[in-house]
Amino acid sequence: MIFQTDAISKSFGQRLVLDQVNFGCQAGEIKAVIGPNGAGKTTLFKLILGLLRPDSGKVHWKAETERSVGAIIEKPSFYSYLNASENIRLFGKLQGHRINSEKVTEILVRVGLDPDRKDPVRNYSMGMKQRLGIAIALLGDPEVLILDEPFSGLDPMGIRSLSDLLTDLAKEEDKAIVISSHFMDQLIKFCDQVSVMSKGSIIVEGSSYDLLSADPKTYRLEGPDLLSSDVLKELDLQVDKHRVNVRSDQMLMQDLLGKLLEEGTVITACIPLLAIEELMKPEQ
């Protein structure tokens, strides 16, 4: 592990925000921390980075890595009246890095931004701002990248593009990348490991493959006209014309699909959903 937390806890006043959390990441690995707002994700990241002190427990770093960390916490901040190249130069200077024009170009190209663009970053899309934030976090070529909600505000194309960038950084440059989100579907398809947080604790942890392979509890049925189905009406579900979510195990879902087929209802898709609400329920 490049870093590992050892039962860290943190309270603000009487409110316990983190409760004995063990968490770590390896080189070349993308690890996701998923949970609703208020679960403790940002506090965990601040403790890892040393921006907060734990009430108990420790954060252990591989000795040569502790200072080799780039991060974006909450959202990237820039000098909005400067262009991307000027922001890179200024942040590089603030961090003590000597950055020439060639290096600025290299960094911007690395994250998919045009180094020749001269307009101020206030004109940039959310996706471009996220990329610029990552470019600044990559100054000094850190071994670890910690990104808090990097997909916030992005459209599907922006999410896919940023996912590809992070995958390249992990797999081609052997960086350890930790990212957070409160949306499961944004992260689980490209992350290696997933930790699900709720109320300050990690309640589910495992590989993305294992979580995706878990027996789902909810399925989405899609079809051209589901409102006319008597079978679905009997289940008292919230049905729109083209889709409905059904809570069911695999065997009952097979029976339901058989009944829909018998009555002549056309089903074009049956999609198992890995709902974060399900994962956040501790095992009884």
Coordinates of C-alpha atoms in Angstrom, one line a residue:
M1 CA 0.0 0.0 0.0
I2 CA 1.2 3.5 -0.8
F3 CA -0.9 4.7 2.2
Q4 CA -3.1 3.1 4.8
T5 CA -5.3 4.5 7.5
D6 CA -5.4 2.6 10.7
A7 CA -8.8 2.9 12.5
I8 CA -9.0 6.7 12.1
S9 CA -11.9 8.5 13.8
K10 CA -13.0 12.1 13.7
S11 CA -15.7 14.1 15.5
F12 CA -16.8 17.7 15.2
G13 CA -18.3 18.6 18.5
Q14 CA -20.7 15.8 19.5
R15 CA -21.0 14.5 15.9
L16 CA -19.0 11.5 15.0
V17 CA -18.0 11.9 11.4
L18 CA -15.6 9.0 10.9
D19 CA -15.7 5.9 13.0
Q20 CA -12.5 3.7 13.0
V21 CA -12.0 3.7 9.2
N22 CA -9.4 1.5 7.6
F23 CA -8.6 2.5 4.0
G24 CA -5.6 2.3 1.6
C25 CA -4.6 2.4 -2.0
Q26 CA -1.8 0.8 -4.1
A27 CA 0.2 2.1 -7.0
G28 CA -1.6 1.6 -10.4
E29 CA -5.0 1.3 -8.7
I30 CA -8.1 3.4 -9.0
K31 CA -10.1 3.2 -5.8
A32 CA -13.5 4.7 -5.4
V33 CA -15.2 5.9 -2.2
I34 CA -18.9 6.0 -2.7
G35 CA -21.6 7.3 -0.4
P36 CA -24.3 9.9 0.1
N37 CA -23.6 13.5 1.0
G38 CA -22.5 13.6 4.7
A39 CA -21.2 10.0 4.7
G40 CA -17.7 11.2 5.6
K41 CA -15.9 11.0 2.2
T42 CA -14.4 14.5 2.2
T43 CA -13.4 14.3 5.9
L44 CA -11.6 11.0 5.1
F45 CA -9.7 12.6 2.3
K46 CA -8.7 15.6 4.4
L47 CA -7.4 13.3 7.1
I48 CA -5.4 11.3 4.5
L49 CA -3.9 14.6 3.2
G50 CA -3.1 15.9 6.7
L51 CA -5.5 18.8 6.4
L52 CA -7.2 17.5 9.5
R53 CA -5.9 15.5 12.5
P54 CA -7.7 12.3 13.5
D55 CA -9.0 12.1 17.1
S56 CA -7.7 8.5 17.1
G57 CA -5.9 6.2 14.7
K58 CA -3.1 7.0 12.2
V59 CA -2.4 7.5 8.5
H60 CA 0.6 5.5 7.4
W61 CA 2.5 6.5 4.2
K62 CA 5.2 4.8 2.3
A63 CA 8.2 7.0 3.4
E64 CA 9.2 8.3 0.0
T65 CA 5.6 9.0 -1.1
E66 CA 4.2 11.2 1.7
R67 CA 5.0 14.5 -0.1
S68 CA 4.2 13.1 -3.6
V69 CA 0.5 13.8 -3.5
G70 CA -1.8 15.8 -5.8
A71 CA -5.4 16.5 -4.7
I72 CA -8.6 18.3 -5.4
I73 CA -10.9 18.7 -2.4
E74 CA -14.5 19.7 -2.9
K75 CA -14.0 21.6 -6.2
P76 CA -11.0 23.0 -8.2
S77 CA -10.3 26.7 -7.8
F78 CA -8.6 28.9 -10.3
Y79 CA -7.8 32.5 -11.2
S80 CA -10.9 32.9 -13.4
Y81 CA -9.5 35.9 -15.3
L82 CA -6.3 33.9 -16.4
N83 CA -6.1 31.3 -19.2
A84 CA -5.2 27.7 -18.6
S85 CA -1.5 28.2 -19.3
E86 CA -1.3 31.2 -17.0
N87 CA -3.0 29.2 -14.2
I88 CA -0.5 26.4 -14.6
R89 CA 2.5 28.7 -14.4
L90 CA 1.1 30.6 -11.3
F91 CA 0.1 27.4 -9.4
G92 CA 3.5 25.9 -10.3
K93 CA 5.3 28.9 -8.9
L94 CA 3.2 28.8 -5.7
Q95 CA 4.1 25.1 -5.3
G96 CA 7.8 25.8 -5.9
H97 CA 8.0 24.2 -9.3
R98 CA 10.0 25.7 -12.1
I99 CA 7.7 25.4 -15.2
N100 CA 8.8 26.6 -18.6
S101 CA 6.5 26.9 -21.7
E102 CA 7.4 23.4 -22.9
K103 CA 6.3 21.9 -19.6
V104 CA 3.1 23.9 -19.5
T105 CA 2.2 22.5 -23.0
E106 CA 3.1 19.0 -21.9
I107 CA 0.9 19.2 -18.8
L108 CA -2.1 20.6 -20.7
V109 CA -1.9 18.1 -23.5
R110 CA -1.6 15.3 -20.9
V111 CA -5.1 16.1 -19.6
G112 CA -6.6 16.8 -23.0
L113 CA -6.6 20.6 -23.0
D114 CA -5.5 22.9 -25.8
P115 CA -2.3 24.7 -24.8
D116 CA -2.9 27.4 -27.4
R117 CA -6.3 28.5 -26.0
K118 CA -6.0 32.0 -24.7
D119 CA -9.4 32.9 -23.3
P120 CA -9.9 33.0 -19.5
V121 CA -11.0 29.8 -17.7
R122 CA -14.3 31.4 -16.7
N123 CA -15.3 30.6 -20.2
Y124 CA -14.5 26.9 -19.8
S125 CA -17.1 24.1 -19.4
M126 CA -17.3 22.1 -16.2
G127 CA -15.4 19.2 -17.8
M128 CA -12.6 21.5 -19.0
K129 CA -12.3 23.0 -15.5
Q130 CA -12.1 19.5 -14.0
R131 CA -9.3 18.7 -16.4
L132 CA -7.5 21.9 -15.5
G133 CA -7.8 21.0 -11.8
I134 CA -6.3 17.6 -12.5
A135 CA -3.5 19.3 -14.5
I136 CA -2.7 21.5 -11.5
A137 CA -2.9 18.5 -9.1
L138 CA -0.4 16.7 -11.4
L139 CA 2.3 19.4 -11.0
G140 CA 5.4 17.8 -9.6
D141 CA 4.3 14.4 -11.0
P142 CA 2.8 13.0 -7.8
E143 CA 2.5 9.3 -7.2
V144 CA -0.9 9.7 -5.6
L145 CA -3.9 11.6 -6.9
I146 CA -6.9 12.2 -4.5
L147 CA -10.0 13.7 -6.2
D148 CA -13.1 14.7 -4.3
E149 CA -16.3 14.4 -6.5
P150 CA -14.4 15.0 -9.8
F151 CA -17.5 14.1 -11.9
S152 CA -19.8 16.6 -10.2
G153 CA -21.7 18.6 -12.9
L154 CA -20.3 16.6 -15.9
D155 CA -22.5 15.3 -18.7
P156 CA -22.2 11.6 -19.7
M157 CA -19.6 12.4 -22.4
G158 CA -17.5 14.4 -19.9
I159 CA -17.7 11.6 -17.4
R160 CA -16.5 9.1 -20.0
S161 CA -13.7 11.3 -21.1
L162 CA -12.5 12.0 -17.5
S163 CA -12.8 8.3 -16.7
D164 CA -10.5 7.5 -19.6
L165 CA -7.9 10.1 -18.5
L166 CA -7.8 8.7 -14.9
T167 CA -7.5 5.2 -16.2
D168 CA -4.5 6.2 -18.4
L169 CA -2.9 7.9 -15.4
A170 CA -3.3 4.8 -13.2
K171 CA -2.4 2.1 -15.8
E172 CA 0.2 3.8 -17.9
E173 CA 1.9 6.0 -15.2
D174 CA 1.3 3.6 -12.2
K175 CA -0.3 6.3 -10.1
A176 CA -2.5 5.5 -7.1
I177 CA -5.8 7.3 -7.7
V178 CA -8.6 7.8 -5.1
I179 CA -11.8 9.4 -6.1
S180 CA -15.2 9.9 -4.5
S181 CA -18.8 10.3 -5.6
H182 CA -22.3 9.8 -4.4
F183 CA -23.2 8.1 -7.7
M184 CA -22.4 4.4 -8.0
D185 CA -22.8 4.2 -11.7
Q186 CA -20.2 6.9 -12.4
L187 CA -17.3 5.0 -10.8
I188 CA -17.9 1.3 -10.5
K189 CA -17.3 0.5 -14.2
F190 CA -13.8 1.7 -14.3
C191 CA -12.5 1.6 -10.8
D192 CA -10.5 -1.4 -9.5
Q193 CA -11.8 -1.3 -5.9
V194 CA -14.9 0.3 -4.3
S195 CA -15.5 1.3 -0.7
V196 CA -19.1 2.3 0.2
M197 CA -19.4 4.7 3.1
S198 CA -22.4 5.4 5.2
K199 CA -22.6 7.4 8.5
G200 CA -18.8 7.6 8.9
S201 CA -18.1 3.9 8.3
I202 CA -17.0 1.8 5.4
I203 CA -19.9 -0.8 5.2
V204 CA -19.0 -2.6 1.9
E205 CA -15.7 -3.0 0.2
G206 CA -14.5 -5.1 -2.7
S207 CA -13.5 -5.2 -6.3
S208 CA -15.7 -3.6 -8.9
Y209 CA -16.2 -7.0 -10.5
D210 CA -17.4 -8.6 -7.2
L211 CA -19.9 -5.8 -6.6
L212 CA -21.2 -5.9 -10.2
S213 CA -21.5 -9.7 -9.9
A214 CA -23.5 -9.5 -6.7
D215 CA -27.1 -10.8 -6.9
P216 CA -29.0 -7.6 -7.6
K217 CA -32.2 -6.7 -5.7
T218 CA -33.6 -4.3 -8.3
Y219 CA -34.1 -4.6 -12.1
R220 CA -35.2 -2.0 -14.6
L221 CA -37.6 -3.3 -17.3
E222 CA -37.9 -1.3 -20.5
G223 CA -40.4 -1.7 -23.3
P224 CA -42.5 0.3 -25.8
D225 CA -45.7 0.3 -23.7
L226 CA -45.5 -0.8 -20.1
L227 CA -48.6 1.1 -19.0
S228 CA -50.9 -1.3 -20.6
S229 CA -49.5 -4.3 -18.7
D230 CA -52.1 -5.9 -16.3
V231 CA -49.3 -7.9 -14.7
L232 CA -47.4 -4.7 -13.7
K233 CA -50.6 -3.0 -12.6
E234 CA -51.1 -5.8 -10.1
L235 CA -47.7 -5.2 -8.5
D236 CA -48.6 -1.6 -7.7
L237 CA -45.4 -0.1 -9.2
Q238 CA -44.6 3.4 -10.4
V239 CA -44.7 2.7 -14.1
D240 CA -44.1 5.1 -16.9
K241 CA -44.7 4.3 -20.5
H242 CA -41.3 2.9 -21.3
R243 CA -39.6 1.8 -18.0
V244 CA -40.2 0.5 -14.5
N245 CA -38.0 -0.5 -11.6
V246 CA -38.9 -3.8 -9.9
R247 CA -37.5 -5.1 -6.6
S248 CA -37.0 -8.8 -7.0
D249 CA -34.5 -11.6 -6.8
Q250 CA -33.4 -13.5 -9.9
M251 CA -35.9 -16.4 -9.6
L252 CA -38.9 -14.1 -9.1
M253 CA -37.8 -11.9 -11.9
Q254 CA -37.7 -14.9 -14.3
D255 CA -41.3 -15.7 -13.3
L256 CA -42.3 -12.1 -13.8
L257 CA -40.7 -12.0 -17.3
G258 CA -42.6 -15.2 -18.1
K259 CA -46.0 -13.7 -17.1
L260 CA -45.2 -10.6 -19.1
L261 CA -44.4 -12.7 -22.2
E262 CA -47.7 -14.7 -21.8
E263 CA -49.8 -11.5 -21.7
G264 CA -48.0 -10.1 -24.8
T265 CA -46.1 -7.3 -23.1
V266 CA -43.0 -6.5 -25.1
I267 CA -39.8 -6.2 -22.9
T268 CA -36.8 -4.8 -24.7
A269 CA -34.4 -4.8 -21.8
C270 CA -34.1 -6.2 -18.3
I271 CA -31.2 -4.4 -16.6
P272 CA -29.9 -5.5 -13.1
L273 CA -29.3 -2.4 -11.0
L274 CA -26.6 -2.1 -8.4
A275 CA -28.3 0.5 -6.2
I276 CA -26.2 2.3 -3.7
E277 CA -29.3 2.3 -1.4
E278 CA -29.0 -1.5 -1.2
L279 CA -25.3 -1.5 -0.5
M280 CA -25.7 1.1 2.3
K281 CA -27.9 -1.2 4.3
P282 CA -25.6 -3.1 6.7
E283 CA -26.1 -6.9 6.7
Q284 CA -28.5 -8.0 9.4

